[in-house]
Short mmCIF file of C-alpha atoms in Angstrom, two decimals:
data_model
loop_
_atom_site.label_atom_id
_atom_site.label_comp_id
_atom_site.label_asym_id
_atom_site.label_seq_id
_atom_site.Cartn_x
_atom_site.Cartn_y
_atom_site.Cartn_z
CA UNK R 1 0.00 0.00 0.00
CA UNK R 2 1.59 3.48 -1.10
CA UNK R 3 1.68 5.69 1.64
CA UNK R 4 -0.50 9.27 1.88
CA UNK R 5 0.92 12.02 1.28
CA UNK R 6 2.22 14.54 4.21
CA UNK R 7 0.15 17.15 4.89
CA UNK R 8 3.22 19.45 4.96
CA UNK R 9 3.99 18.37 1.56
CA UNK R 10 3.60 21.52 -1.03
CA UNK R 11 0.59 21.30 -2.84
CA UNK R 12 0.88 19.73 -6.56
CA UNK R 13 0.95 22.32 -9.66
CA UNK R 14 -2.49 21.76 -11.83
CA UNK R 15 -1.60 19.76 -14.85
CA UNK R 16 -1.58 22.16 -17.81
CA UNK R 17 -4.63 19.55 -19.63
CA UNK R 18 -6.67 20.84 -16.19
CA UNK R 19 -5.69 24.46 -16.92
CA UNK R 20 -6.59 24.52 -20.57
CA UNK R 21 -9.71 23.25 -20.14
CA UNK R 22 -10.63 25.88 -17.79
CA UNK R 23 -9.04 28.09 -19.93
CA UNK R 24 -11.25 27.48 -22.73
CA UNK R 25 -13.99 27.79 -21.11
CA UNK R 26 -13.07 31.70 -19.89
CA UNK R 27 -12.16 31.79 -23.56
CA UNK R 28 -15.59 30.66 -24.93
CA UNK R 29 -17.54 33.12 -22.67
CA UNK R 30 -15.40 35.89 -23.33
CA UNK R 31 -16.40 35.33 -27.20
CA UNK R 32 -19.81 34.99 -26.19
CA UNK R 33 -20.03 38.19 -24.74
CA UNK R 34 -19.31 37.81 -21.03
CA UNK R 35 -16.07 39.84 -18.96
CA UNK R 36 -13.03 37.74 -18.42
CA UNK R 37 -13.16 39.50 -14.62
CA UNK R 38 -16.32 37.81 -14.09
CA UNK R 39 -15.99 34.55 -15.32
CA UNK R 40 -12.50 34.24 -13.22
CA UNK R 41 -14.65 34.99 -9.97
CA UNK R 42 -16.14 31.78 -10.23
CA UNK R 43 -12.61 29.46 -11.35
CA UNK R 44 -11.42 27.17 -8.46
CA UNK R 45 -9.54 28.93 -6.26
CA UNK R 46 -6.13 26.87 -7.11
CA UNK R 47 -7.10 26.73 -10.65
CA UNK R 48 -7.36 30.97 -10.93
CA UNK R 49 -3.54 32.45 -11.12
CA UNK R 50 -2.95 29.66 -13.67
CA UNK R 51 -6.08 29.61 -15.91
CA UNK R 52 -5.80 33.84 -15.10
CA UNK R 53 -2.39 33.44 -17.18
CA UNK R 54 -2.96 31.03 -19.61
CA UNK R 55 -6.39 33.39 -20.42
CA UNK R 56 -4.87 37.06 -21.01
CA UNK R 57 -1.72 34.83 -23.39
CA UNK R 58 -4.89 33.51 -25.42
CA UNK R 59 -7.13 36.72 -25.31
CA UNK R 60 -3.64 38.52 -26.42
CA UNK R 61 -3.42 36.50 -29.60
CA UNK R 62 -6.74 35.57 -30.14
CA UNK R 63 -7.03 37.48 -33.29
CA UNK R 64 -4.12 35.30 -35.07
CA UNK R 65 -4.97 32.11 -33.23
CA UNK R 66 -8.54 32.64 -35.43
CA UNK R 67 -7.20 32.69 -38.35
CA UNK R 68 -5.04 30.03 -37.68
CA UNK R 69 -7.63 27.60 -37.05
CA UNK R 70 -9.81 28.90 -39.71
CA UNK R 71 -6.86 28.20 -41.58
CA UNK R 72 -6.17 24.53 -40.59
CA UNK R 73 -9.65 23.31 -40.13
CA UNK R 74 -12.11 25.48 -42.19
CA UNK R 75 -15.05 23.67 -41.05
CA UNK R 76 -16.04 24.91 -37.73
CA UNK R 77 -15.42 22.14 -34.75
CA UNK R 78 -17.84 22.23 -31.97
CA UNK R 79 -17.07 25.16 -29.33
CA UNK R 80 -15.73 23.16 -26.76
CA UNK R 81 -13.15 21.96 -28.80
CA UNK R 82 -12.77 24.99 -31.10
CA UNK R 83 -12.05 26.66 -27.34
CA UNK R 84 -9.55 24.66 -26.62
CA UNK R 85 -7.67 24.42 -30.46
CA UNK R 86 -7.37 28.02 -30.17
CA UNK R 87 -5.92 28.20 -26.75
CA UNK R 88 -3.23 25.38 -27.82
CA UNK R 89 -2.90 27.64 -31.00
CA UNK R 90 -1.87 30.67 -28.90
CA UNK R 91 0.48 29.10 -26.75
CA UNK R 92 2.06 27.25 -30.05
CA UNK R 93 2.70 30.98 -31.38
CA UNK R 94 6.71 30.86 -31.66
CA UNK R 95 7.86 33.73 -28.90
CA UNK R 96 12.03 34.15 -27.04
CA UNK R 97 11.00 32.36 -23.77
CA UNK R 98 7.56 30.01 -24.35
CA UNK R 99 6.69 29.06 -21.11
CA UNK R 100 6.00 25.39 -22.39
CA UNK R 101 7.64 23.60 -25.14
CA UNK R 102 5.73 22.78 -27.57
CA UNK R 103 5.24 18.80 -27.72
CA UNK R 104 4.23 19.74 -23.90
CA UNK R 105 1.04 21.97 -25.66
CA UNK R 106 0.55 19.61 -28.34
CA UNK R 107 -0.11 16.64 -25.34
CA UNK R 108 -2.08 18.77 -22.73
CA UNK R 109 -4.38 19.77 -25.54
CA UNK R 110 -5.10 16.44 -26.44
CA UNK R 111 -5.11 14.96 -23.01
CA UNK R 112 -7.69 17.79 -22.51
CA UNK R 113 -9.86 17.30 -24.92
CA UNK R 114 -10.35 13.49 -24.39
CA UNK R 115 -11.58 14.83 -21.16
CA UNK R 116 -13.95 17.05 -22.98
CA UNK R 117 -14.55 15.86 -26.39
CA UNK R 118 -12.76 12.19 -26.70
CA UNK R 119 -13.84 11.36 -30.49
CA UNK R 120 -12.39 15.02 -30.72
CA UNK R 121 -8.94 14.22 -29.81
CA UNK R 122 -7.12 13.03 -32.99
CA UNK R 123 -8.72 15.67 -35.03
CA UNK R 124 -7.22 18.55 -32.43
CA UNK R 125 -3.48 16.44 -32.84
CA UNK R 126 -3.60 16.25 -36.37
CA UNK R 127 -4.25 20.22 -36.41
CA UNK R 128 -1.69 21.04 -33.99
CA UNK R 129 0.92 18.74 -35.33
CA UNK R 130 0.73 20.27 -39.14
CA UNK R 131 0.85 24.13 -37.61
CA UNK R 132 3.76 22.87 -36.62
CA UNK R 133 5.06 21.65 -39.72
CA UNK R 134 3.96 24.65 -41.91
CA UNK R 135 4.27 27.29 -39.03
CA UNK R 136 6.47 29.20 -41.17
CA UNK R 137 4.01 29.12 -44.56
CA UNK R 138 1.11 29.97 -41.84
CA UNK R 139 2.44 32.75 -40.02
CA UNK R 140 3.81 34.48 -43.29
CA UNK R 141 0.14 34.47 -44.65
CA UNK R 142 -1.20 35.76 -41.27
CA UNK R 143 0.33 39.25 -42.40
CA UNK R 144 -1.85 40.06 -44.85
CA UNK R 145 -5.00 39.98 -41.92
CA UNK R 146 -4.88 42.98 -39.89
CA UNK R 147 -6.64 41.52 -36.77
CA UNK R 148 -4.37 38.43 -37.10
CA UNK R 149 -1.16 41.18 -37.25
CA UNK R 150 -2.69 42.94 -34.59
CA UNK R 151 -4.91 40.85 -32.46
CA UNK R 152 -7.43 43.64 -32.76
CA UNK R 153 -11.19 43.87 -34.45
CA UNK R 154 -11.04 44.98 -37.63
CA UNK R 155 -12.94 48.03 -36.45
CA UNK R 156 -11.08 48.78 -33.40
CA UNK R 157 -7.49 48.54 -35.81
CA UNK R 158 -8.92 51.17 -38.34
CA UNK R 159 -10.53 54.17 -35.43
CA UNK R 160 -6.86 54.10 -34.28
CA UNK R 161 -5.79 54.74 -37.62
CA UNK R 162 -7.93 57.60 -38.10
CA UNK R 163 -7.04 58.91 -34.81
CA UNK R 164 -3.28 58.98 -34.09
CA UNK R 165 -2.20 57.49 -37.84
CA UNK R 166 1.57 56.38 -37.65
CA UNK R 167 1.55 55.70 -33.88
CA UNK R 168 -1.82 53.34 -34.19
CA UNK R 169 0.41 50.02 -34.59
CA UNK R 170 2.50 51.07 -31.75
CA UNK R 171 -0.63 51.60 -29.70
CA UNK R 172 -1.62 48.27 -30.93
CA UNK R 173 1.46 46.42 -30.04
CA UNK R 174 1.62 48.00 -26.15
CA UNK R 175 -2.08 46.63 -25.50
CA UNK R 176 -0.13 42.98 -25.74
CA UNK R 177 2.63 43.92 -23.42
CA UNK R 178 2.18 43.20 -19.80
CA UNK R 179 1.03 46.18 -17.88
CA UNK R 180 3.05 47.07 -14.77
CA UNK R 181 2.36 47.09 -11.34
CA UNK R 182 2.46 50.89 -10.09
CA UNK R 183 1.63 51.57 -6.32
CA UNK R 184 0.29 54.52 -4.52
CA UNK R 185 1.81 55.07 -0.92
CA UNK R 186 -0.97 56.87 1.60
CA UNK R 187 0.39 60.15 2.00
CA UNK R 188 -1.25 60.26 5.59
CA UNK R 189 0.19 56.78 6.33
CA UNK R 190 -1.16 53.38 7.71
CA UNK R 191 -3.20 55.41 10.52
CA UNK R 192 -3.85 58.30 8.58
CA UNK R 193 -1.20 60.63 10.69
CA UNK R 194 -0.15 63.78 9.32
CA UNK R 195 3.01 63.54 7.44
CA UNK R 196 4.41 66.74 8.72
CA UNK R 197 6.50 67.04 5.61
CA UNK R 198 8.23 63.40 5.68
CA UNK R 199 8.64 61.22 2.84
CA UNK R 200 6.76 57.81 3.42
CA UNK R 201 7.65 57.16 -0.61
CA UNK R 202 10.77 56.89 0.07
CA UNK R 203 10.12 55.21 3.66
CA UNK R 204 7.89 52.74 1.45
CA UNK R 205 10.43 52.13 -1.39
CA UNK R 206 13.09 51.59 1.17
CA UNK R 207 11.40 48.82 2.95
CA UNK R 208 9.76 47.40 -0.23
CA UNK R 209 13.91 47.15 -1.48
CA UNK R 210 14.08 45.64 1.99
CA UNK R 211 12.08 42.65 1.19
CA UNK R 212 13.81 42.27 -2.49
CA UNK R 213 10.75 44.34 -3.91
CA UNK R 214 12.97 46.75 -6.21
CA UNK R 215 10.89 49.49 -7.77
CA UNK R 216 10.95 53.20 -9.59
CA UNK R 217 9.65 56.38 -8.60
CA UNK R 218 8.16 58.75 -11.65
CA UNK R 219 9.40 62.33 -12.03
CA UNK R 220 6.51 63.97 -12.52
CA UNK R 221 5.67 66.04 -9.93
CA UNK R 222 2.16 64.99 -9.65
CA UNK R 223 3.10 61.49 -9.48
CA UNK R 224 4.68 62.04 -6.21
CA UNK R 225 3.05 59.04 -4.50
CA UNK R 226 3.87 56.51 -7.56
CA UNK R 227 5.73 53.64 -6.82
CA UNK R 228 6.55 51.07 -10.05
CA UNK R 229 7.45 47.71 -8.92
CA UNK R 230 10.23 46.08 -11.23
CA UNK R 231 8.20 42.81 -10.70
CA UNK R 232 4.26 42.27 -9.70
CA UNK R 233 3.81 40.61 -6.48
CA UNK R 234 0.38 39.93 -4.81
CA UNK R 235 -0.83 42.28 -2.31
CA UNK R 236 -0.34 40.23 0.53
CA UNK R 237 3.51 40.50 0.19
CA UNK R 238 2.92 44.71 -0.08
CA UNK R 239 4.72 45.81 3.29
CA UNK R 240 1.09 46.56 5.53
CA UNK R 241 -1.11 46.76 2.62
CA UNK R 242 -4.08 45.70 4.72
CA UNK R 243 -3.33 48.33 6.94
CA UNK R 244 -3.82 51.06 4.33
CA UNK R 245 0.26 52.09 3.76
CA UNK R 246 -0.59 51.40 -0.26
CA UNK R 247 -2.78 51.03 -3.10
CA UNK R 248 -2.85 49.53 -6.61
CA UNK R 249 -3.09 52.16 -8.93
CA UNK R 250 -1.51 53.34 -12.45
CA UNK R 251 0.33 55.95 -12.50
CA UNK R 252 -2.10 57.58 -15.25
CA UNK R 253 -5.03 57.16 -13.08
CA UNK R 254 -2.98 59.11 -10.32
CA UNK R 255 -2.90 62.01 -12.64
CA UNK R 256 -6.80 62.64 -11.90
CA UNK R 257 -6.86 63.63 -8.45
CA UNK R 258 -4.05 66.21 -8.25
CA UNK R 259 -5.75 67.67 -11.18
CA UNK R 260 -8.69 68.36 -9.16
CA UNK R 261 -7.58 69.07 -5.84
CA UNK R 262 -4.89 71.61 -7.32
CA UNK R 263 -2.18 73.23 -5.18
CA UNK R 264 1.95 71.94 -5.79
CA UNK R 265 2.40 71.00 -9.27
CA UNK R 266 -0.18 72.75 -10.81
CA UNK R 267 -0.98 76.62 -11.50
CA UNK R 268 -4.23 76.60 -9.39
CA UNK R 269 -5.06 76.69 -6.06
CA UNK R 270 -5.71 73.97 -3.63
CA UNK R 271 -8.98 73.15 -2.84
CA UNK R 272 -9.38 74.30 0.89
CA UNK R 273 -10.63 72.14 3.65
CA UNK R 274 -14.02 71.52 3.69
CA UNK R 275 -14.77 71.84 -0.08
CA UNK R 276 -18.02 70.34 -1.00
CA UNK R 277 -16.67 67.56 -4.02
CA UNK R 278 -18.57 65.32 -6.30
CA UNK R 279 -16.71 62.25 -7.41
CA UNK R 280 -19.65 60.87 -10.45
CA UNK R 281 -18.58 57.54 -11.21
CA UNK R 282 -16.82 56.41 -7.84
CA UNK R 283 -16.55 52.58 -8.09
CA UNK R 284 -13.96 50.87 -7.44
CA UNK R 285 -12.90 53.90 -5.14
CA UNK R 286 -9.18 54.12 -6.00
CA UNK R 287 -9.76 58.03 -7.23
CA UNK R 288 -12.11 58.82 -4.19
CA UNK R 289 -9.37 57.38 -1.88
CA UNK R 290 -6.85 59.49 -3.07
CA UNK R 291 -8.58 62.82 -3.06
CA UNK R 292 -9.04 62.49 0.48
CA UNK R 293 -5.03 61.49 0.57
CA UNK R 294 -4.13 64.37 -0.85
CA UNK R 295 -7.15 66.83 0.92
CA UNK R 296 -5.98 65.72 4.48
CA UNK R 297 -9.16 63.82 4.94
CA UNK R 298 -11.09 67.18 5.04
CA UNK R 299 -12.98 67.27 1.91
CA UNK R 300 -16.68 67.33 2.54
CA UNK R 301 -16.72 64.27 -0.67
CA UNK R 302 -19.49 62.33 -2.23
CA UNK R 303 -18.98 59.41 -3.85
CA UNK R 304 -21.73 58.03 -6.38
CA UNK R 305 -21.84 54.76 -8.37
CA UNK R 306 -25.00 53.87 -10.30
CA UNK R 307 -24.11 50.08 -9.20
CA UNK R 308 -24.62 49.12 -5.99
CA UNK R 309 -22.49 45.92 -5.85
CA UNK R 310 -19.70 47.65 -6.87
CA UNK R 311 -19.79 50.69 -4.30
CA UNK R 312 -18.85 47.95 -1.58
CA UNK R 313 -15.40 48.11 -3.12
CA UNK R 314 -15.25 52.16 -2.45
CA UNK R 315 -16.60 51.04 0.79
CA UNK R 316 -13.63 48.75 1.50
CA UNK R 317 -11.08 50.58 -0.16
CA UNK R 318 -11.93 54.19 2.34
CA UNK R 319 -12.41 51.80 5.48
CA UNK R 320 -8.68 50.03 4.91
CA UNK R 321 -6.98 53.81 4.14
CA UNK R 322 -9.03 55.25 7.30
CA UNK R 323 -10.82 57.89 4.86
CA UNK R 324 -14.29 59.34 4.74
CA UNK R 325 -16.68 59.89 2.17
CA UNK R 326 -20.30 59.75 1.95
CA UNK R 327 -20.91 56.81 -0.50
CA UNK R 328 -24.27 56.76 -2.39
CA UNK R 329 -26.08 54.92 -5.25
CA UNK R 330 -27.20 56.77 -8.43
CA UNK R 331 -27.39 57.56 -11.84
CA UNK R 332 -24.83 60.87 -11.67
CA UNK R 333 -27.06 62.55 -14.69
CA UNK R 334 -30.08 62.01 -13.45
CA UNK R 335 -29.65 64.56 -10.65
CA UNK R 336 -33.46 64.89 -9.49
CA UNK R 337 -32.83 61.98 -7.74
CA UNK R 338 -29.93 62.61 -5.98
CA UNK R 339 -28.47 66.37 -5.46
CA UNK R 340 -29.88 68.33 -2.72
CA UNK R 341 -29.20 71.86 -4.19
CA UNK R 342 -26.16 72.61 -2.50
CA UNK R 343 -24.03 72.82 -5.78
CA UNK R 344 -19.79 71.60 -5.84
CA UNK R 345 -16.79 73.21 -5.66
CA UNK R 346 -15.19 70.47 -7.93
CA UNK R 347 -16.06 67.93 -9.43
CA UNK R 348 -14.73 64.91 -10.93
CA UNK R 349 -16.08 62.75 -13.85
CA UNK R 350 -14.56 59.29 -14.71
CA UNK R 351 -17.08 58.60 -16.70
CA UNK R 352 -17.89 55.34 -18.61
CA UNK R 353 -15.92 54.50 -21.64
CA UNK R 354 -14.57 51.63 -23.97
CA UNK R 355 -11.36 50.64 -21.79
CA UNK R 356 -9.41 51.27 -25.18
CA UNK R 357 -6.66 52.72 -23.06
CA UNK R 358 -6.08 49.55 -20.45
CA UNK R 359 -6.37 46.81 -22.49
CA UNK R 360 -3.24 45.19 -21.59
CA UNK R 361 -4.66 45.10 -17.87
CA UNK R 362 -8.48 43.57 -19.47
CA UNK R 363 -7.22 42.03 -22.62
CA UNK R 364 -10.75 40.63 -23.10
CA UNK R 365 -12.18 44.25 -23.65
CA UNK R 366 -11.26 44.22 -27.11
CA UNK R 367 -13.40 41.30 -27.88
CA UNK R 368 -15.82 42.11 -25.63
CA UNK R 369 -16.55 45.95 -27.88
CA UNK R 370 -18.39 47.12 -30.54
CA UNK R 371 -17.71 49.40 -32.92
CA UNK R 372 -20.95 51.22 -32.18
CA UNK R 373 -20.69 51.38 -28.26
CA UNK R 374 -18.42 54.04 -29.20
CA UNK R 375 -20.96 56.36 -30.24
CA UNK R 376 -23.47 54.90 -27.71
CA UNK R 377 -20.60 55.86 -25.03
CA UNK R 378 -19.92 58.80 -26.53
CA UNK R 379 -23.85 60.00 -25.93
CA UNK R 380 -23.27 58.78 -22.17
CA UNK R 381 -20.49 60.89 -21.05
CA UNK R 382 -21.94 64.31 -22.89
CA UNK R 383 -25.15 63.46 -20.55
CA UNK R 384 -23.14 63.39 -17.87
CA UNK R 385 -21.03 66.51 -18.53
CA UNK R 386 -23.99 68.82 -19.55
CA UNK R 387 -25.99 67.25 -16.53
CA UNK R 388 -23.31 67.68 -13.89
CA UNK R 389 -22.06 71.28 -14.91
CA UNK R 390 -24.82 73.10 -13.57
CA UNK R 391 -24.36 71.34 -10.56
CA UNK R 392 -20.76 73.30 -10.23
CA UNK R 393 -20.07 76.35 -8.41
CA UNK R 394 -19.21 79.67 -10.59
CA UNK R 395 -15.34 79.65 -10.30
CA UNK R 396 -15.20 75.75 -9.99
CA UNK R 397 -13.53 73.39 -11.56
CA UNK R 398 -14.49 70.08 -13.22
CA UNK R 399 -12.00 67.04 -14.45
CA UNK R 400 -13.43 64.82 -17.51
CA UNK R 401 -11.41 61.85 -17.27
CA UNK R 402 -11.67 58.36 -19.37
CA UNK R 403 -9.20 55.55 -19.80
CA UNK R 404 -9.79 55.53 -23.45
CA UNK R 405 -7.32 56.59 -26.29
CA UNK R 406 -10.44 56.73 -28.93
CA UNK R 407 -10.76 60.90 -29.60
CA UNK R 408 -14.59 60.89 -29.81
CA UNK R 409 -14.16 59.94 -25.76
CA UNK R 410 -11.57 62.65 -25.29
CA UNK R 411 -10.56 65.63 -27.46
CA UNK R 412 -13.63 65.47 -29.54
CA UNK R 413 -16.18 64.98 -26.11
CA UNK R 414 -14.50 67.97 -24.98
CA UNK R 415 -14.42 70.43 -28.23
CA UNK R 416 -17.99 69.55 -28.37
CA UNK R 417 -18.91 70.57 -24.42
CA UNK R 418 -17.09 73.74 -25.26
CA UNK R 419 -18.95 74.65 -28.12
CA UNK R 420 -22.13 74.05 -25.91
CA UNK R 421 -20.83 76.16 -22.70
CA UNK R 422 -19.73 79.55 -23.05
CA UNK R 423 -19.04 79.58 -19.34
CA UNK R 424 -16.45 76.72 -19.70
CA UNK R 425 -12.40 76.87 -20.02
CA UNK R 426 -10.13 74.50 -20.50
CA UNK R 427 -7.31 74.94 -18.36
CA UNK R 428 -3.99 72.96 -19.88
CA UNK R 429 -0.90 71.29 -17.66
CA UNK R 430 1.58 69.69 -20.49
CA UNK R 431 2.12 66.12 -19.93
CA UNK R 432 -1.16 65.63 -17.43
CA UNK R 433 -4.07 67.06 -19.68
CA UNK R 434 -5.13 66.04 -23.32
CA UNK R 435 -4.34 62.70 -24.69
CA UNK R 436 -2.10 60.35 -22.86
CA UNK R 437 -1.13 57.18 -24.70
CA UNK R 438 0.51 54.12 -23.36
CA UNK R 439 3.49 54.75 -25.24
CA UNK R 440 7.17 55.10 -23.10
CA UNK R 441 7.63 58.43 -25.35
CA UNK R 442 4.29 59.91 -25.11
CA UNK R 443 3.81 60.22 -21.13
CA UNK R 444 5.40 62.16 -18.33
CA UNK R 445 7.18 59.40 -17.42
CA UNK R 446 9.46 56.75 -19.74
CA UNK R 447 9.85 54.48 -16.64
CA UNK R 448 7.25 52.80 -17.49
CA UNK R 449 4.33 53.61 -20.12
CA UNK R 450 1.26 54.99 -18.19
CA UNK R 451 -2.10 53.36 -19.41
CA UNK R 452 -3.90 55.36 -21.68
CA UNK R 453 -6.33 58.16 -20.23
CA UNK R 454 -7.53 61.69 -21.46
CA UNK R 455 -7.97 63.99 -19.00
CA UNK R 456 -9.53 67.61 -19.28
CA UNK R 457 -9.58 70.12 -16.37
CA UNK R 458 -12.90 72.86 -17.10
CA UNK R 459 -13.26 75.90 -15.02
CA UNK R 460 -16.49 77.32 -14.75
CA UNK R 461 -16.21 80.90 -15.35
#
């Protein structure tokens, strides 16, 4: 009789068979329509950080896996196993450092789908086998289909081209590099102590070096509390994350509340304490955290969400930093059922938008878009900016922000407010306002890329 195993024994590594077919399922739902984020919620537990993996790799190259199965097997194989072709496909795709050879694909995929689809499994060999053979032949034909060159929509390949022409492949290439891991350190500290002018990034990045966490601190001014780590690392292993010393944030999305609150860095004032702000589309709460960083904890701050579920993160995220902020659901336009006349002295608006600008964090989004949610989006955030102005003080000061790099969410939403409100200015800080694209040489910082965002900063005359 073979003897159980200790129970101090380290746990065994999932098989990669096991991991692709979990894979292919997040795969299969992510072409149907549903968010990668999601689906991973409900993976096995041990399963996740794998099948997480495996899932943006696929979603990455999904575009030229297509083709290459469309290629190889014309006639379309039933989804389970069509899932799982393309995720062997992807990993197949010749790269410097593979992380598995590929006989090691070739088996898993077939040991996989004998699980799934066992009359399947000599079909999905015989495909793999001869990409292999006539990889060469395959790929050189794959550059003739921009979403197999790009791993883009069609649609989503040509608005870049009519919006930043010559840079749109670069753009395209950065959404399949890995996106970094950029920390915030709490200004006010685990216990939300004043600082009294001492540096806690420097205290953080000295103890994060401590515990072989290298990382980089960006020049800009207004990135002051960015910390990039030279390696991602859960956030257990963050010195006293839980205790509210850090957060997960870009560095682009740290641009937004500085902008607002004003002061050092900027050629406006500072919000004083006690200003009445309006933070529109609060969830997950990483923006409304930081204004109150950066305000002392002394802004009088709403935070509104128009989903409920997702306001619990805002809830968790002020309760671990030790910040306040009254925390509300609504609809931000539809202010009859929310505002109680008392109008803002700032305001910010994140509002809803394609992603276009993260999509090496959510590789899915790509798939996941339309080429006319644009437009529908689009409609959504002029609501929101003709609703919300009136609800700003004369002299105030409101910051449009989206995580897209599409111009009819950015520059164009903006000309267009303009044109409708005489009593709006855009105010301008080079290398923070306008267009910022996830490109090393076209944000304030080369060390790393930012995501993409747009940010404008309007003062109500």
């Amino acid at each position: 009789m073979s003897a159980s195993p200790s129970p101090l024994a380290p746990a065994r590594a999932p098989s990669l068979a096991r991991l692709l077919l979990q894979t292919a399922q997040a795969v299969q739902a992510v072409r149907a329509g549903r968010s990668l984020t999601e689906w991973l919620a409900q993976c096995p537990g041990e399963l996740r950080p794998g099948v997480q993996a495996l899932s943006f790799t696929v979603l990455r190259r999904l575009g030229a896996a297509q083709a290459l199965r469309r290629r190889l097997a014309p006639r379309n194989p039933p989804p389970a196993v069509d899932n799982l072709l393309l995720c062997a496909l992807a990993l197949l795709w010749p790269e410097d450092a593979p992380a598995y050879a590929p006989h090691t694909v070739v088996n898993q995929a077939v040991a996989a789908v004998r699980e799934r689809a066992a009359p399947s499994s000599a079909f999905v060999n015989a495909v793999l086998r001869r990409f292999l053979r006539e990889q060469q032949a395959l790929l050189a034909e794959l550059r003739q289909d921009p979403v197999a060159l790009y791993n883009h929509p069609s649609w989503w390949v040509d608005m870049l081209r009519r919006d930043w022409g010559e840079l749109a492949p670069a753009l395209l290439a950065a959404n399949n590099e890995r996106a970094p891991m950029t920390l915030r350190v709490n200004r006010l500290g685990p216990a939300s102590e004043p600082t009294a002018g001492h540096d806690r990034r420097a205290d953080y990045q000295a103890r994060l070096a401590a515990q072989g966490l290298p990382s980089q601190a960006p020049p800009l001014p207004l990135l002051d509390q960015a910390l990039v780590l030279d390696h991602p690392v859960p956030v257990q292993e963050l010195p006293d994350f839980a205790s509210g010393a850090a957060s997960v944030q870009d560095a682009a999305a740290q641009l937004a509340a500085p902008l607002l609150i004003g002061g050092p860095g900027t050629p406006w004032p500072m919000l004083p304490a006690g200003a009445r702000v309006l933070d529109a589309c609060a969830a997950p709460g990483g923006k409304t955290a930081h204004l109150q960083e950066l305000a002392g904890n002394r802004l009088d701050l709403l935070a509104l969400d128009a989903d409920e579920k997702r306001l619990q993160r805002v809830r968790e995220n002020l309760a671990r930093l030790r910040l306040d902020a009254q925390v509300r659901a609504a609809d931000a336009g539809d202010t009859a059922a929310w505002w109680d006349g008392r109008p803002f002295d700032a305001i910010l608006l994140d509002a809803p938008c394609s992603a276009s600008g993260i999509v090496r964090r959510h590789p899915d989004v790509r798939w996941l878009r339309r080429d006319s949610d644009i437009a529908a989006l689009a409609r959504t955030q002029a609501r929101l900016l003709d609703a919300l102005w009136l609800l700003l003080k004369p002299g105030g000061r409101l910051v449009y922000a989206t995580c897209s790099v599409f111009k009819d969410e950015g520059e164009h939403q903006t000309d267009a407010f303009l044109q409708r409100h005489a009593d709006a200015k855009r105010l301008e800080l080079p290398g923070c306002t306008g267009h910022l694209l996830p490109l090393a040489d076209n944000g304030p910082s080369s060390v790393p890329a930012l995501d993409g965002f747009y940010y404008a900063l309007l003062h109500k005359a």
